[in-house]
Short mmCIF file of N, CA and C in Angstrom, two decimals:
data_model
loop_
_atom_site.label_atom_id
_atom_site.label_comp_id
_atom_site.label_asym_id
_atom_site.label_seq_id
_atom_site.Cartn_x
_atom_site.Cartn_y
_atom_site.Cartn_z
N MET A 1 32.72 -93.54 -116.50
CA MET A 1 33.89 -94.23 -117.01
C MET A 1 34.60 -94.92 -115.85
N LYS A 2 34.91 -96.17 -116.04
CA LYS A 2 35.57 -96.94 -114.99
C LYS A 2 37.07 -96.96 -115.22
N LYS A 3 37.83 -96.70 -114.16
CA LYS A 3 39.29 -96.69 -114.26
C LYS A 3 39.83 -98.12 -114.33
N ALA A 4 40.93 -98.28 -115.04
CA ALA A 4 41.60 -99.58 -115.12
C ALA A 4 42.32 -99.88 -113.81
N ILE A 5 42.36 -101.14 -113.46
CA ILE A 5 43.07 -101.56 -112.26
C ILE A 5 44.57 -101.37 -112.48
N ARG A 6 45.25 -100.72 -111.55
CA ARG A 6 46.68 -100.45 -111.67
C ARG A 6 47.55 -101.62 -111.22
N GLY A 7 47.02 -102.43 -110.33
CA GLY A 7 47.80 -103.53 -109.79
C GLY A 7 47.12 -104.09 -108.56
N ARG A 8 47.88 -104.84 -107.79
CA ARG A 8 47.34 -105.44 -106.58
C ARG A 8 48.06 -104.91 -105.36
N CYS A 9 47.31 -104.75 -104.29
CA CYS A 9 47.87 -104.35 -103.00
C CYS A 9 47.58 -105.49 -102.03
N PHE A 10 48.60 -106.00 -101.41
CA PHE A 10 48.47 -107.11 -100.47
C PHE A 10 48.76 -106.58 -99.07
N ILE A 11 47.77 -106.61 -98.20
CA ILE A 11 47.91 -106.09 -96.84
C ILE A 11 47.93 -107.27 -95.87
N ILE A 12 48.98 -107.35 -95.08
CA ILE A 12 49.06 -108.36 -94.02
C ILE A 12 48.82 -107.66 -92.70
N SER A 13 47.78 -108.08 -92.01
CA SER A 13 47.40 -107.45 -90.75
C SER A 13 47.55 -108.47 -89.62
N ASN A 14 48.57 -108.32 -88.83
CA ASN A 14 48.78 -109.22 -87.69
C ASN A 14 48.37 -108.52 -86.41
N LYS A 15 47.32 -109.05 -85.80
CA LYS A 15 46.84 -108.55 -84.52
C LYS A 15 47.42 -109.37 -83.38
N MET A 16 47.55 -110.66 -83.62
CA MET A 16 48.04 -111.58 -82.61
C MET A 16 49.49 -111.95 -82.93
N PHE A 17 50.36 -111.85 -81.94
CA PHE A 17 51.75 -112.24 -82.07
C PHE A 17 52.04 -113.28 -81.00
N PHE A 18 52.81 -114.30 -81.37
CA PHE A 18 53.05 -115.39 -80.42
C PHE A 18 54.54 -115.67 -80.28
N ALA A 19 54.97 -115.72 -79.08
CA ALA A 19 56.31 -116.17 -78.70
C ALA A 19 56.18 -116.61 -77.25
N THR A 20 56.49 -117.84 -76.99
CA THR A 20 56.26 -118.35 -75.64
C THR A 20 57.55 -118.40 -74.84
N GLU A 21 57.37 -118.33 -73.53
CA GLU A 21 58.47 -118.53 -72.59
C GLU A 21 57.87 -119.16 -71.33
N ALA A 22 58.67 -119.88 -70.62
CA ALA A 22 58.19 -120.55 -69.40
C ALA A 22 58.14 -119.56 -68.24
N ASP A 23 57.04 -119.61 -67.49
CA ASP A 23 56.96 -118.77 -66.29
C ASP A 23 57.66 -119.47 -65.13
N GLU A 24 57.52 -118.91 -63.93
CA GLU A 24 58.23 -119.46 -62.76
C GLU A 24 57.80 -120.88 -62.40
N LYS A 25 56.62 -121.30 -62.87
CA LYS A 25 56.15 -122.67 -62.62
C LYS A 25 56.42 -123.61 -63.79
N GLY A 26 57.08 -123.10 -64.82
CA GLY A 26 57.40 -123.92 -65.97
C GLY A 26 56.30 -124.00 -67.01
N ILE A 27 55.23 -123.21 -66.84
CA ILE A 27 54.12 -123.20 -67.78
C ILE A 27 54.45 -122.25 -68.93
N GLN A 28 54.26 -122.71 -70.17
CA GLN A 28 54.53 -121.89 -71.34
C GLN A 28 53.45 -120.81 -71.47
N ARG A 29 53.85 -119.58 -71.56
CA ARG A 29 52.93 -118.44 -71.69
C ARG A 29 53.37 -117.56 -72.86
N ASN A 30 52.38 -116.92 -73.49
CA ASN A 30 52.67 -115.99 -74.57
C ASN A 30 53.27 -114.72 -73.97
N LYS A 31 54.43 -114.31 -74.47
CA LYS A 31 55.08 -113.11 -73.92
C LYS A 31 54.84 -111.87 -74.77
N LEU A 32 54.11 -112.01 -75.88
CA LEU A 32 53.82 -110.86 -76.74
C LEU A 32 52.36 -110.47 -76.61
N SER A 33 52.09 -109.18 -76.74
CA SER A 33 50.73 -108.70 -76.56
C SER A 33 49.99 -108.60 -77.90
N THR A 34 48.70 -108.41 -77.81
CA THR A 34 47.84 -108.21 -78.98
C THR A 34 48.00 -106.77 -79.46
N ARG A 35 48.03 -106.60 -80.78
CA ARG A 35 48.15 -105.25 -81.35
C ARG A 35 46.76 -104.72 -81.65
N HIS A 36 46.25 -103.89 -80.77
CA HIS A 36 44.92 -103.30 -80.95
C HIS A 36 45.00 -102.16 -81.94
N GLY A 37 43.94 -101.96 -82.71
CA GLY A 37 43.89 -100.87 -83.68
C GLY A 37 44.18 -101.31 -85.09
N THR A 38 44.52 -102.57 -85.28
CA THR A 38 44.88 -103.03 -86.62
C THR A 38 43.70 -102.96 -87.59
N GLU A 39 42.46 -103.08 -87.07
CA GLU A 39 41.29 -103.02 -87.95
C GLU A 39 41.18 -101.64 -88.61
N LYS A 40 41.42 -100.59 -87.86
CA LYS A 40 41.37 -99.23 -88.42
C LYS A 40 42.48 -99.05 -89.46
N ASP A 41 43.67 -99.55 -89.17
CA ASP A 41 44.76 -99.44 -90.13
C ASP A 41 44.40 -100.13 -91.44
N VAL A 42 43.83 -101.32 -91.35
CA VAL A 42 43.44 -102.07 -92.55
C VAL A 42 42.38 -101.30 -93.33
N ASN A 43 41.37 -100.79 -92.64
CA ASN A 43 40.32 -100.04 -93.34
C ASN A 43 40.86 -98.79 -94.02
N ASP A 44 41.75 -98.07 -93.35
CA ASP A 44 42.35 -96.87 -93.94
C ASP A 44 43.20 -97.22 -95.17
N LEU A 45 44.01 -98.27 -95.05
CA LEU A 45 44.85 -98.66 -96.19
C LEU A 45 44.01 -99.18 -97.36
N ARG A 46 42.98 -99.98 -97.04
CA ARG A 46 42.11 -100.50 -98.09
C ARG A 46 41.44 -99.35 -98.84
N THR A 47 40.91 -98.38 -98.10
CA THR A 47 40.26 -97.23 -98.72
C THR A 47 41.22 -96.47 -99.63
N LEU A 48 42.42 -96.22 -99.13
CA LEU A 48 43.42 -95.50 -99.92
C LEU A 48 43.74 -96.21 -101.23
N PHE A 49 44.04 -97.51 -101.15
CA PHE A 49 44.45 -98.22 -102.35
C PHE A 49 43.29 -98.46 -103.31
N LEU A 50 42.07 -98.57 -102.80
CA LEU A 50 40.92 -98.66 -103.70
C LEU A 50 40.73 -97.34 -104.45
N GLN A 51 40.96 -96.22 -103.76
CA GLN A 51 40.86 -94.91 -104.42
C GLN A 51 41.94 -94.75 -105.49
N LEU A 52 43.07 -95.43 -105.31
CA LEU A 52 44.16 -95.39 -106.30
C LEU A 52 43.99 -96.46 -107.37
N HIS A 53 42.85 -97.16 -107.35
CA HIS A 53 42.47 -98.17 -108.35
C HIS A 53 43.34 -99.41 -108.33
N PHE A 54 43.60 -99.91 -107.12
CA PHE A 54 44.29 -101.18 -106.93
C PHE A 54 43.28 -102.22 -106.46
N GLU A 55 43.51 -103.48 -106.83
CA GLU A 55 42.80 -104.58 -106.20
C GLU A 55 43.43 -104.75 -104.82
N VAL A 56 42.62 -104.97 -103.81
CA VAL A 56 43.15 -105.08 -102.45
C VAL A 56 42.82 -106.46 -101.89
N ASP A 57 43.86 -107.13 -101.39
CA ASP A 57 43.71 -108.43 -100.75
C ASP A 57 44.27 -108.31 -99.34
N VAL A 58 43.46 -108.67 -98.34
CA VAL A 58 43.86 -108.57 -96.93
C VAL A 58 43.95 -109.97 -96.34
N GLN A 59 45.05 -110.26 -95.69
CA GLN A 59 45.23 -111.51 -94.95
C GLN A 59 45.53 -111.13 -93.51
N GLN A 60 44.95 -111.89 -92.59
CA GLN A 60 45.10 -111.54 -91.18
C GLN A 60 45.78 -112.65 -90.39
N ASP A 61 46.57 -112.23 -89.43
CA ASP A 61 47.25 -113.11 -88.48
C ASP A 61 47.98 -114.27 -89.15
N LEU A 62 48.83 -113.92 -90.10
CA LEU A 62 49.65 -114.94 -90.78
C LEU A 62 50.82 -115.33 -89.89
N THR A 63 51.30 -116.52 -90.10
CA THR A 63 52.50 -116.99 -89.40
C THR A 63 53.61 -117.18 -90.41
N ARG A 64 54.80 -117.43 -89.94
CA ARG A 64 55.92 -117.65 -90.85
C ARG A 64 55.79 -118.96 -91.60
N ASP A 65 54.87 -119.81 -91.18
CA ASP A 65 54.66 -121.11 -91.82
C ASP A 65 53.62 -121.08 -92.93
N VAL A 66 53.25 -119.90 -93.41
CA VAL A 66 52.18 -119.77 -94.40
C VAL A 66 52.54 -120.45 -95.71
N GLY A 67 53.79 -120.39 -96.13
CA GLY A 67 54.15 -120.94 -97.44
C GLY A 67 53.89 -119.90 -98.50
N THR A 68 53.23 -120.31 -99.56
CA THR A 68 52.94 -119.38 -100.64
C THR A 68 51.65 -118.61 -100.37
N LEU A 69 51.64 -117.32 -100.65
CA LEU A 69 50.49 -116.47 -100.38
C LEU A 69 49.56 -116.34 -101.58
N PHE A 70 50.06 -116.60 -102.76
CA PHE A 70 49.23 -116.40 -103.96
C PHE A 70 48.96 -117.71 -104.64
#
């Protein structure tokens, strides 16, 4: 017997973060670091919500300029 889908789970996984600032030579450099480990977090969350019978949609490294997600 197959369980009915309860709903949707939308996971946003940002590994890369960007914010620039000028260094001592005036060159723009990224001042934020990469978030390592996000792949494991996504896999764990996906597994959990699939076990709870949700549809799972994962988007990675979104920016504030994405607009509409659906």
